[in-house]
Short mmCIF file of C-alpha atoms in Angstrom, two decimals:
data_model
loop_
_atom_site.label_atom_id
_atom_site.label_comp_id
_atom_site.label_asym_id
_atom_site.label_seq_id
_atom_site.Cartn_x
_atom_site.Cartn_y
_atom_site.Cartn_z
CA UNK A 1 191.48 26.48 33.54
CA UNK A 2 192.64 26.36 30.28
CA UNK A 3 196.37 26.07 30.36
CA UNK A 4 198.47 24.41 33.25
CA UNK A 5 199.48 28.39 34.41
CA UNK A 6 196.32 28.90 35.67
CA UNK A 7 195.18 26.24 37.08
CA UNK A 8 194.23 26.55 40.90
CA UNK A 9 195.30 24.71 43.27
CA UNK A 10 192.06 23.90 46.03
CA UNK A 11 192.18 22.57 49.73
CA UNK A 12 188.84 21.14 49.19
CA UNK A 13 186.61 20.04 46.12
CA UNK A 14 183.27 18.82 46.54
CA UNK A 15 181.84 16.85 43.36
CA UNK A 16 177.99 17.14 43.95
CA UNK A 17 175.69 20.03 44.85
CA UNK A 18 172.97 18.42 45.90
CA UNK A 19 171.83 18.98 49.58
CA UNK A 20 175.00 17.10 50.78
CA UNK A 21 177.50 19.09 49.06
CA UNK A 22 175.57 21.91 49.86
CA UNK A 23 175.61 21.27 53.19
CA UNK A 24 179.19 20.57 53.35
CA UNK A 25 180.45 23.23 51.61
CA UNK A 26 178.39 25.52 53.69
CA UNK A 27 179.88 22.95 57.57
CA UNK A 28 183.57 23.36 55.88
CA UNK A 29 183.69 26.77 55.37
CA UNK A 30 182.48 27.74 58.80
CA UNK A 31 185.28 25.28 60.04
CA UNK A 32 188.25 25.82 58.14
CA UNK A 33 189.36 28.98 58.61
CA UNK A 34 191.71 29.37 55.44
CA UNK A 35 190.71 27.26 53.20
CA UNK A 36 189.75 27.69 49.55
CA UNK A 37 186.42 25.30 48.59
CA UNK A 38 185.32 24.46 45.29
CA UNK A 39 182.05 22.91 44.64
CA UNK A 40 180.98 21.32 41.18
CA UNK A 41 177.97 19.42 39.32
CA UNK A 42 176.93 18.50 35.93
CA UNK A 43 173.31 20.45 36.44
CA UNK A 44 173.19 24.26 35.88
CA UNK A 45 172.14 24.92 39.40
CA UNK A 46 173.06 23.52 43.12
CA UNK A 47 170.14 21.31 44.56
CA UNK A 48 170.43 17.99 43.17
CA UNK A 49 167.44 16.02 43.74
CA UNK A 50 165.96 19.20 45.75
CA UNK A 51 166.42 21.64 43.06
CA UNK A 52 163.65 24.60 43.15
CA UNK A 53 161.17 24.66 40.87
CA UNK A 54 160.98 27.11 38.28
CA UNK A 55 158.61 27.47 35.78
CA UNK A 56 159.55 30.77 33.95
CA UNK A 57 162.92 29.08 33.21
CA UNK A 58 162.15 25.87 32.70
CA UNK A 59 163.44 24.22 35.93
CA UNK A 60 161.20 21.22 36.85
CA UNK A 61 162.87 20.15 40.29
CA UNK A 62 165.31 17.36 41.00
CA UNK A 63 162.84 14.93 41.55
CA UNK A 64 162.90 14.33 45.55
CA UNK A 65 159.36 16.22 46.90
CA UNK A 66 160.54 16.54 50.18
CA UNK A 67 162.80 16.05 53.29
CA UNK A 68 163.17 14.66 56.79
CA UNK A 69 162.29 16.31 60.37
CA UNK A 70 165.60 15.28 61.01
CA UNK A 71 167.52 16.56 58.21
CA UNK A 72 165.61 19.93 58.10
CA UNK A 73 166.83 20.10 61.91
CA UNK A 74 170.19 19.63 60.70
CA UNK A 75 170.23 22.34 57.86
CA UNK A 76 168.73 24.93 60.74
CA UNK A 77 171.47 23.97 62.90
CA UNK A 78 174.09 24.40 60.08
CA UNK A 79 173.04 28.02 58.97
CA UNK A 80 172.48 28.80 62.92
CA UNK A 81 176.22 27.69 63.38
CA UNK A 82 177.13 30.90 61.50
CA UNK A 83 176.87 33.96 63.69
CA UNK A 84 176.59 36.37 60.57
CA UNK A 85 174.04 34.28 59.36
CA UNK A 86 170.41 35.69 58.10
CA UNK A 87 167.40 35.19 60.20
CA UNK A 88 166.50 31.03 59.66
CA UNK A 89 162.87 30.72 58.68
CA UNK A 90 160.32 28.46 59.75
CA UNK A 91 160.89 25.51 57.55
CA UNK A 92 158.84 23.41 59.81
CA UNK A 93 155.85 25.42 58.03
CA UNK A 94 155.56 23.18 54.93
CA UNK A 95 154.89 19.89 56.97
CA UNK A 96 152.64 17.26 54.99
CA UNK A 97 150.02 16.15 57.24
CA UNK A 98 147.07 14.80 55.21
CA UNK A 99 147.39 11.58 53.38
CA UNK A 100 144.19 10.35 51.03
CA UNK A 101 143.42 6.94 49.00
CA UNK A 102 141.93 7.89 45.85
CA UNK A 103 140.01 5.31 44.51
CA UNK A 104 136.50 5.28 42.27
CA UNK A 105 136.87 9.19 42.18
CA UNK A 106 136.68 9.81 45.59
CA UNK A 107 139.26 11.03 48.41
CA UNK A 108 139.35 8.81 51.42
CA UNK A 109 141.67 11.31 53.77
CA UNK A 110 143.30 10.66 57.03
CA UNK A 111 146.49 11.79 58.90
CA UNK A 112 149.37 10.64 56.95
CA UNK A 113 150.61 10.08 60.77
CA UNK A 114 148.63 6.97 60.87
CA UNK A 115 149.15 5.96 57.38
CA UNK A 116 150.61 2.58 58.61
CA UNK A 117 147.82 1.95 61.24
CA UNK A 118 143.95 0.48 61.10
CA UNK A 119 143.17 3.97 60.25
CA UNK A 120 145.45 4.08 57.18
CA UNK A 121 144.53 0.49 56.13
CA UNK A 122 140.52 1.16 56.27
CA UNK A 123 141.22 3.76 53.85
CA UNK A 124 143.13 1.73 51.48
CA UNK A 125 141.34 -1.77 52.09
CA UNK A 126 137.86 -1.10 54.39
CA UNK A 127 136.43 -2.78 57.28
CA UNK A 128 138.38 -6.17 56.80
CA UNK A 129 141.94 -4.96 55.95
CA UNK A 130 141.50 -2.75 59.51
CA UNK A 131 139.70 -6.11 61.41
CA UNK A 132 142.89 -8.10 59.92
CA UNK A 133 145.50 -5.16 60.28
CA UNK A 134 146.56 -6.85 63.55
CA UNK A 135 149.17 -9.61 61.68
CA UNK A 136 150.77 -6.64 59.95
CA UNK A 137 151.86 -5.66 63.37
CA UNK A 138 152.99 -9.16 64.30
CA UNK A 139 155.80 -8.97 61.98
CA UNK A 140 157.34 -6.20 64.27
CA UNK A 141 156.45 -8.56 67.33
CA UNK A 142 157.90 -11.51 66.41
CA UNK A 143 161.35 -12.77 67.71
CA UNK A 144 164.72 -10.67 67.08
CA UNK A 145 165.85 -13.06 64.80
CA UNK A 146 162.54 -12.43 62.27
CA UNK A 147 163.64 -9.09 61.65
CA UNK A 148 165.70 -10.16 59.69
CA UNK A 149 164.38 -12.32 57.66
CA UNK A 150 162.20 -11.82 54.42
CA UNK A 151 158.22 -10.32 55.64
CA UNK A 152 156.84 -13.11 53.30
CA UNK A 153 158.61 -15.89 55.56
CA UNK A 154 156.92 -14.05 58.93
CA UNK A 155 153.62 -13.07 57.48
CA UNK A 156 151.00 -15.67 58.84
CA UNK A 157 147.78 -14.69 57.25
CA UNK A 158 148.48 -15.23 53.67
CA UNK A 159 149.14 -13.19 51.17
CA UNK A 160 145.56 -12.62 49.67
CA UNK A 161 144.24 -10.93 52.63
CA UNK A 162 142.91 -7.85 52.66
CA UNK A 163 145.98 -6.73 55.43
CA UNK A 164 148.60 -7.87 52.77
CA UNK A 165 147.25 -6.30 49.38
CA UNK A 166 147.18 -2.51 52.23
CA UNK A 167 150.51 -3.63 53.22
CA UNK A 168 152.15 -3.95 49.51
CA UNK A 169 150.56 -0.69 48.41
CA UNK A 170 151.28 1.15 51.42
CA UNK A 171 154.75 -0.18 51.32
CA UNK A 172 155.10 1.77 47.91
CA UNK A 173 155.16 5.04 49.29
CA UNK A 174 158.26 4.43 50.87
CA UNK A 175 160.49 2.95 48.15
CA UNK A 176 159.34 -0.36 48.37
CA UNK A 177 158.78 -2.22 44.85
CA UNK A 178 158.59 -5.62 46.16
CA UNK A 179 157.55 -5.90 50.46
CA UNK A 180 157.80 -9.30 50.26
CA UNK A 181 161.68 -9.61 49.68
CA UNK A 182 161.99 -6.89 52.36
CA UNK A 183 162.66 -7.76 56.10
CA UNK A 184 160.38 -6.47 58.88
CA UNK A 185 163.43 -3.96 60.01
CA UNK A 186 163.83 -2.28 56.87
CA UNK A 187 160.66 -1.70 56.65
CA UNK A 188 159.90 -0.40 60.26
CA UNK A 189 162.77 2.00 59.51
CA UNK A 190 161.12 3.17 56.31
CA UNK A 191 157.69 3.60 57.99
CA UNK A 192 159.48 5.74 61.30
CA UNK A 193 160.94 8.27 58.48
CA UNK A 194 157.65 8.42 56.75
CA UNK A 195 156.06 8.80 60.17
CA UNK A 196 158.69 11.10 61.74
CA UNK A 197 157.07 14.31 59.99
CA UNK A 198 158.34 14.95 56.24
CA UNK A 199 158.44 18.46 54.95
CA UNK A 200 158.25 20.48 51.45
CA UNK A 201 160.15 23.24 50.32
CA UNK A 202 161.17 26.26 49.56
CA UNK A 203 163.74 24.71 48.77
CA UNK A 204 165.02 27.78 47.57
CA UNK A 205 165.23 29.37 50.33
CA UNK A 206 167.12 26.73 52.26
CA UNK A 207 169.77 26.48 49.40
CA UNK A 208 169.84 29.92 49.42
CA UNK A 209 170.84 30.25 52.90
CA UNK A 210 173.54 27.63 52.89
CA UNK A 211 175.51 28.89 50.36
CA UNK A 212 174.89 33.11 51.24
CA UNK A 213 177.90 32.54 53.93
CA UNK A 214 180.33 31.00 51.80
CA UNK A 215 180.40 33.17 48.94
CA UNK A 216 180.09 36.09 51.34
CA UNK A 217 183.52 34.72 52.14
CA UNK A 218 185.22 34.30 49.31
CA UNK A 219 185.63 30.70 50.88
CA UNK A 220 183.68 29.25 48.01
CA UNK A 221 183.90 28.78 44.20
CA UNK A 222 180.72 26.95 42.28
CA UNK A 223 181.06 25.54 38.94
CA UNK A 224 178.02 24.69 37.30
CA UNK A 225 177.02 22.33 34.08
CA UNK A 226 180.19 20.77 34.30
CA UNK A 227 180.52 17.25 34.34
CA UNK A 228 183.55 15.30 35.53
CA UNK A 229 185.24 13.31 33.06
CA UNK A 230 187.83 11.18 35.13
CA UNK A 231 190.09 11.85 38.57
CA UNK A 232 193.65 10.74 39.37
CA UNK A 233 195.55 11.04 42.44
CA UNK A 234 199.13 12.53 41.89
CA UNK A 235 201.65 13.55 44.79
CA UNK A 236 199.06 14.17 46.97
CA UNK A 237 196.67 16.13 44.78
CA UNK A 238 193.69 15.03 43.03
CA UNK A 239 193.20 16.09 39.24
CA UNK A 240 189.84 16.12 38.36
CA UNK A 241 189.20 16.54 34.23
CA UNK A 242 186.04 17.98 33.37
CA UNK A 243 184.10 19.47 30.44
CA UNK A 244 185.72 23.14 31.91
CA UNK A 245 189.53 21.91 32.24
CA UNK A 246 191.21 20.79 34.93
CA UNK A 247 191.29 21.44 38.43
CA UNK A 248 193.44 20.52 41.37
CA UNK A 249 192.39 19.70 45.02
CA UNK A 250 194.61 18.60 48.28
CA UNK A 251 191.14 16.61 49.23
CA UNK A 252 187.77 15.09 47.07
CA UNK A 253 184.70 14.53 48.83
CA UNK A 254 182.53 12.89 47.12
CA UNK A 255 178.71 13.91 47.15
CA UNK A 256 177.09 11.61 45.14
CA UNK A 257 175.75 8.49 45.13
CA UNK A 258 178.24 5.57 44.20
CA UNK A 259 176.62 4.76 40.97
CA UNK A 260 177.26 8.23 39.53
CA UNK A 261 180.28 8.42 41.47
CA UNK A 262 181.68 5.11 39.32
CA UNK A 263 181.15 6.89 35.97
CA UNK A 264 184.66 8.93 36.83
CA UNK A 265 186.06 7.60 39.73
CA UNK A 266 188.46 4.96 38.96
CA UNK A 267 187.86 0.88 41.38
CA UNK A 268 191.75 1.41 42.60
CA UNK A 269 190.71 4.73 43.97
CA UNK A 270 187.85 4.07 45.84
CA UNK A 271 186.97 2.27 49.53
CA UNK A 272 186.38 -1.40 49.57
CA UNK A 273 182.60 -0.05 51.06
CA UNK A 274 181.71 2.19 48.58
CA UNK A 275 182.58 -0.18 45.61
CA UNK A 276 180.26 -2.83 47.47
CA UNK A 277 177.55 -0.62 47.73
CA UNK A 278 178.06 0.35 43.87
CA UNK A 279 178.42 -3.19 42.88
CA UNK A 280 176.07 -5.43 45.16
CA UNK A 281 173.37 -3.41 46.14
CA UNK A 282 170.17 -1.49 43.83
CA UNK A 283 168.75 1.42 44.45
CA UNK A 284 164.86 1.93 43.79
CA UNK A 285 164.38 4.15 40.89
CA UNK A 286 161.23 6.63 39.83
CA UNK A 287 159.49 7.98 37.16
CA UNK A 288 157.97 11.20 37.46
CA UNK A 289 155.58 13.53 35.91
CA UNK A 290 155.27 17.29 37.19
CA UNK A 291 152.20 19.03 36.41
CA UNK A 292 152.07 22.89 35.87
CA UNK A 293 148.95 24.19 37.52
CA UNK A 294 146.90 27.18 35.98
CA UNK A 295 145.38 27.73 39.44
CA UNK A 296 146.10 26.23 43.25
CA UNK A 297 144.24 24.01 44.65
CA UNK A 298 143.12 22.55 47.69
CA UNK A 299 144.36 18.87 48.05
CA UNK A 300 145.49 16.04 50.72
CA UNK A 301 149.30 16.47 51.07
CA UNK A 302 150.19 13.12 49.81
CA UNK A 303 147.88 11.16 47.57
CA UNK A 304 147.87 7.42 46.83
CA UNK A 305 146.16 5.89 43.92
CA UNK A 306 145.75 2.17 44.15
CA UNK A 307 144.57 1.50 40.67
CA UNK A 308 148.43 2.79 39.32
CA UNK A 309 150.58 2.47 42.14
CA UNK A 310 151.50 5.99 41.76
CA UNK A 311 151.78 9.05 45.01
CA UNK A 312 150.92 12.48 44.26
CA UNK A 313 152.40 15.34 46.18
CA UNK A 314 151.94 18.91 46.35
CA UNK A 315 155.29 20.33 45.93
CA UNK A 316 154.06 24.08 45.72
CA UNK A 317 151.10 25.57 44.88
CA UNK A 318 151.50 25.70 41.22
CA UNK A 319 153.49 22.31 40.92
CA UNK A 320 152.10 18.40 41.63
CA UNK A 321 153.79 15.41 40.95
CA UNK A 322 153.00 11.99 40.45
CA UNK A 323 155.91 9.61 41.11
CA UNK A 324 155.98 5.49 41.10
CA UNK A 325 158.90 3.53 41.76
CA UNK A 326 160.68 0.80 39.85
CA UNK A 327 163.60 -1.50 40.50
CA UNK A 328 166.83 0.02 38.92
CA UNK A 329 167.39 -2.59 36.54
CA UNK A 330 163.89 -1.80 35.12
CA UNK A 331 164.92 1.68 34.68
CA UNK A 332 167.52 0.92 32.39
CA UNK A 333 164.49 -0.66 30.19
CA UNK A 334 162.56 1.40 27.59
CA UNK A 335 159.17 -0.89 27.74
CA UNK A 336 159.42 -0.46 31.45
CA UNK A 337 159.82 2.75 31.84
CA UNK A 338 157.00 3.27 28.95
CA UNK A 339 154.22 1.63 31.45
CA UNK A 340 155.50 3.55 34.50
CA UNK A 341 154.83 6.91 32.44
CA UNK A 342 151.17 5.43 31.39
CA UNK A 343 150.60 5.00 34.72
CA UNK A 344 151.46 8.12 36.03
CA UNK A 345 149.44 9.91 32.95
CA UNK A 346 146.85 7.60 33.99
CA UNK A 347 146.55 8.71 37.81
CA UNK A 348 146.97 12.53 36.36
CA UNK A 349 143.34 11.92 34.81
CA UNK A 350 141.60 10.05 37.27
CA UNK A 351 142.45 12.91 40.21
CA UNK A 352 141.29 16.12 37.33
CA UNK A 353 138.05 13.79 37.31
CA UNK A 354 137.79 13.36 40.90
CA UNK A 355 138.61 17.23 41.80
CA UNK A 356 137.23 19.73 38.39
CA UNK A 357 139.76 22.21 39.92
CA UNK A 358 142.77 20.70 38.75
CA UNK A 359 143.80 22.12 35.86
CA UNK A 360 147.50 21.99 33.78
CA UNK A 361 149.15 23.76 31.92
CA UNK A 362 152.29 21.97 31.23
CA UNK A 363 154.14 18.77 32.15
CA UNK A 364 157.42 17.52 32.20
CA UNK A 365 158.74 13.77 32.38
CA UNK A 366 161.62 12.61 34.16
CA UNK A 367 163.74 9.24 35.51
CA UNK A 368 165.05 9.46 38.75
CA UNK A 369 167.62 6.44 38.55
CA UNK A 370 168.68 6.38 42.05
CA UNK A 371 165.53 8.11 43.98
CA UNK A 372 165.56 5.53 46.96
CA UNK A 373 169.87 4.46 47.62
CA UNK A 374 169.75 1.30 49.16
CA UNK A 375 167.59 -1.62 48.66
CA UNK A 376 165.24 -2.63 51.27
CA UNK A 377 165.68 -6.42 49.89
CA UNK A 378 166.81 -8.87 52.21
CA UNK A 379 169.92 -10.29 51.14
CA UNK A 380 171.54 -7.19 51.27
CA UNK A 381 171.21 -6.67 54.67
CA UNK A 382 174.35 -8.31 56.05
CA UNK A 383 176.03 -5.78 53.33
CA UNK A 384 174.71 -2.70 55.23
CA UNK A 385 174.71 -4.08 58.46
CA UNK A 386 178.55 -3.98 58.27
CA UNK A 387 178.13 -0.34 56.90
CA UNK A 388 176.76 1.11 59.75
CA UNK A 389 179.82 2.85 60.88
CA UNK A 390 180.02 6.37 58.82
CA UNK A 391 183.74 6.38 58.83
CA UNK A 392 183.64 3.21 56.45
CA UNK A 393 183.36 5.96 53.75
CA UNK A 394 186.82 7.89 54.50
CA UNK A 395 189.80 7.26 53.73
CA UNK A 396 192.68 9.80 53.30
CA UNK A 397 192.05 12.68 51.25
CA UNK A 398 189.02 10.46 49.64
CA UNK A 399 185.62 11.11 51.60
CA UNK A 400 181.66 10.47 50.81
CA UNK A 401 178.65 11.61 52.17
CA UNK A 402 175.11 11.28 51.31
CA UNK A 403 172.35 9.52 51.70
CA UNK A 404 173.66 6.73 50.33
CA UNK A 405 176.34 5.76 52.51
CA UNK A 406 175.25 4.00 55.50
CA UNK A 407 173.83 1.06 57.06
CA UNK A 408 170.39 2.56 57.93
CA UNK A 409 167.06 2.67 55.78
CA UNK A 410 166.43 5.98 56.49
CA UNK A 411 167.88 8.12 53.66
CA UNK A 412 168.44 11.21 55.71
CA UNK A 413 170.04 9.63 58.86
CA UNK A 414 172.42 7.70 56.45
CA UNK A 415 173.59 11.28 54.95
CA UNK A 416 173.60 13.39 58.66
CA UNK A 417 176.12 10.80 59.83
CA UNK A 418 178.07 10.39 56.58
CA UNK A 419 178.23 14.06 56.09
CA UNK A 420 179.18 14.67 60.02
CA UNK A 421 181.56 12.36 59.32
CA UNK A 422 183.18 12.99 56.27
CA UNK A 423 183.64 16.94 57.41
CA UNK A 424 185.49 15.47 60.86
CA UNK A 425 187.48 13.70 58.73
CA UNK A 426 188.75 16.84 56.45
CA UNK A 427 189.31 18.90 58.81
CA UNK A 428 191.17 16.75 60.87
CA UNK A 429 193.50 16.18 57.97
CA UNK A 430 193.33 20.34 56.86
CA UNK A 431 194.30 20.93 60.88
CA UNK A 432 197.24 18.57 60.74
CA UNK A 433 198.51 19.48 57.09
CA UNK A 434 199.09 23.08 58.39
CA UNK A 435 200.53 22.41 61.76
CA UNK A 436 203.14 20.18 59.72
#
């Protein structure tokens, strides 16, 4: 890549390897039959946000704990789509099922199922928040026209009852920083994901298996710690400069989230969609702290604590981590992001008080600017209301996929369509480039 002689020419590139350029490289190889795929990204190894842990080389993870029912259906049905394809295991074995308040040193558990229900607000708030939980369900009740508008212009019972301090924390756990400025939609659609059965790892295994049939091709090049510096489109190819040299592609999908996407695409180049999301709407970011165990333990699957606004999950059996959320302009603030890691360090000692077995050995720190994509705040509905359709994110040898891009609050149905869409798109345009 050093000197324009050798610089290959690609059908495809894909700029991300998270799991949505994973997935796609793995969908596009199966489908185009002669194509050459590269795949790139700025970290030393594919997985984005769901990049394995490893402790013996210092890999922490990406940061995202785990995934979606439906998306882990999705990644079974890509590798199954491949006839030469290793046996799929049971990814379905990692489910979380237990949820637990820990508050005053104790674990209050219950099914993390019914973590929106009187069961889940009796453990967060007692007798009264389940004898009140009842308006919290009115909001969903209400006319068609109140699910759209902001929960604290529905909500009846005032907002120092015991159902609305359960609601706000409870609302946390899925990406939520402020409830109030939500609308009752966005947040039913949050609490259906969260209720819909979310899985951990390996998630080296699954990455594992979606790339073994590419390479085994000779379909696929990776480039890894390489970070793209700008892209231009020139008679019909795009040049993508990165830290490596240059490299040439007849198409650019784009797997990562607009934000990121911004720092080398140029505004001309990009879809009237995708520069609204970048521009008018905020992700929710996190701050996270991993915890090396010496020895596993026996814990609830997902842990809440209160006091700190912080969720602790299991993500193997050597590895927790405590993660709260922030808005994304707070992330890009020092003093911010300074109490968020108190917190977190915080919650670490009040759960090696409440259970003696918990024991670390290391820790690592990390900012997860874009953890949740799109805002769950009101006035940005309209915006992804007219984003609904996936094929607002392709344009002609431009495509994007991930979670994203989309009009729906659940992450992982926002990057199954996008991605099905985006990989229609290519090789619609591959199939008509070589008829022609």
């Amino acid at each position: 890549m050093n000197s324009e002689t050798t610089i290959k020419e690609y059908d495809v590139i894909i700029a991300g390897a998270g799991i949505a350029g994973v997935l796609a490289a793995n969908r596009l190889c199966q489908t185009l039959e002669h194509a050459n795929i590269l795949i790139i990204d700025k970290s030393p190894f594919p997985g984005g946000r769901i990049q394995a842990v490893n402790h013996s080389e210092q890999i922490w993870g990406g940061g995202l704990s785990y995934l979606s029912k439906q998306l882990i259906e999705y990644i079974q049905h890509s590798i199954t789509l491949d006839p030469d394809s290793a046996a799929v295991p049971d990814f379905f074995k990692g489910r979380m099922n237990t949820g637990a308040i820990l508050a005053a040193g104790k674990f209050q558990e219950f099914p993390l199922s019914e973590c929106f229900s009187t069961i889940g607000a009796k453990a967060l708030g007692g007798k009264a928040a389940a004898q009140t939980w009842a308006q919290f369900e009115k909001i969903f009740t209400a006319d068609a026209n109140a699910m759209d508008k902001k929960i604290s212009r529905v909500w009846k019972d005032g907002k120092k009852s015991p159902a609305a301090a359960v609601m706000e924390h409870l609302s946390s756990l899925v990406g939520m920083v402020d409830v109030w400025q939500a609308s009752p939609q966005s947040l039913k659609e949050r609490i259906d994901y969260l209720h819909s059965g979310l899985y951990t790892g390996p998630w080296e295994d699954i990455l594992d298996l979606l790339l073994q049939a590419p390479l085994n091709s000779k379909k696929l090049e990776q480039i890894y710690s390489c970070r793209i510096i700008t892209a231009s489109q020139q008679e019909d190819l795009w040049n993508l400069t990165t830290e490596k040299g240059l490299v040439k592609g007849k198409s650019l999908l784009v797997a990562q989230s607009p934000w990121h996407a911004a720092e080398w695409l140029q505004h001309a180049d990009q879809p009237t969609p995708v520069l609204q999301l970048a521009l008018k709407s905020k992700p929710t970011s996190a701050v996270n702290l991993n915890l090396k165990l010496k020895d596993p333990c026996e814990i609830p699957d997902l842990i809440y604590v209160p006091a700190e606004g912080v969720q602790i999950i299991q993500r193997d059996e050597k590895t927790l981590c405590f993660q709260t959320f922030i808005d994304f302009e707070h992330s890009l603030d020092a003093p911010s992001v300074l109490k968020a890691i108190k917190r977190l360090k915080r919650a670490r000692k009040k759960i090696q008080i409440a259970n003696a077995s918990i024991s670390g050995e290391d820790e690592h720190l990390a900012l997860i600017s874009v953890a949740w994509p799109l805002s769950a705040h009101v006035n940005e509905q309209k915006l992804l209301d007219k984003l609904k359709d996936p094929q607002n994110f392709q344009s002609k040898h431009l495509s994007f996929c991930g979670d994203s891009y989309g009009g729906d609050y659940s992450p992982d149905t926002n990057l199954v369509k996008s991605l099905t869409s985006a990989c229609t798109t290519i090789n619609a345009q591959q199939a008509t480039e070589h008829e022609g």
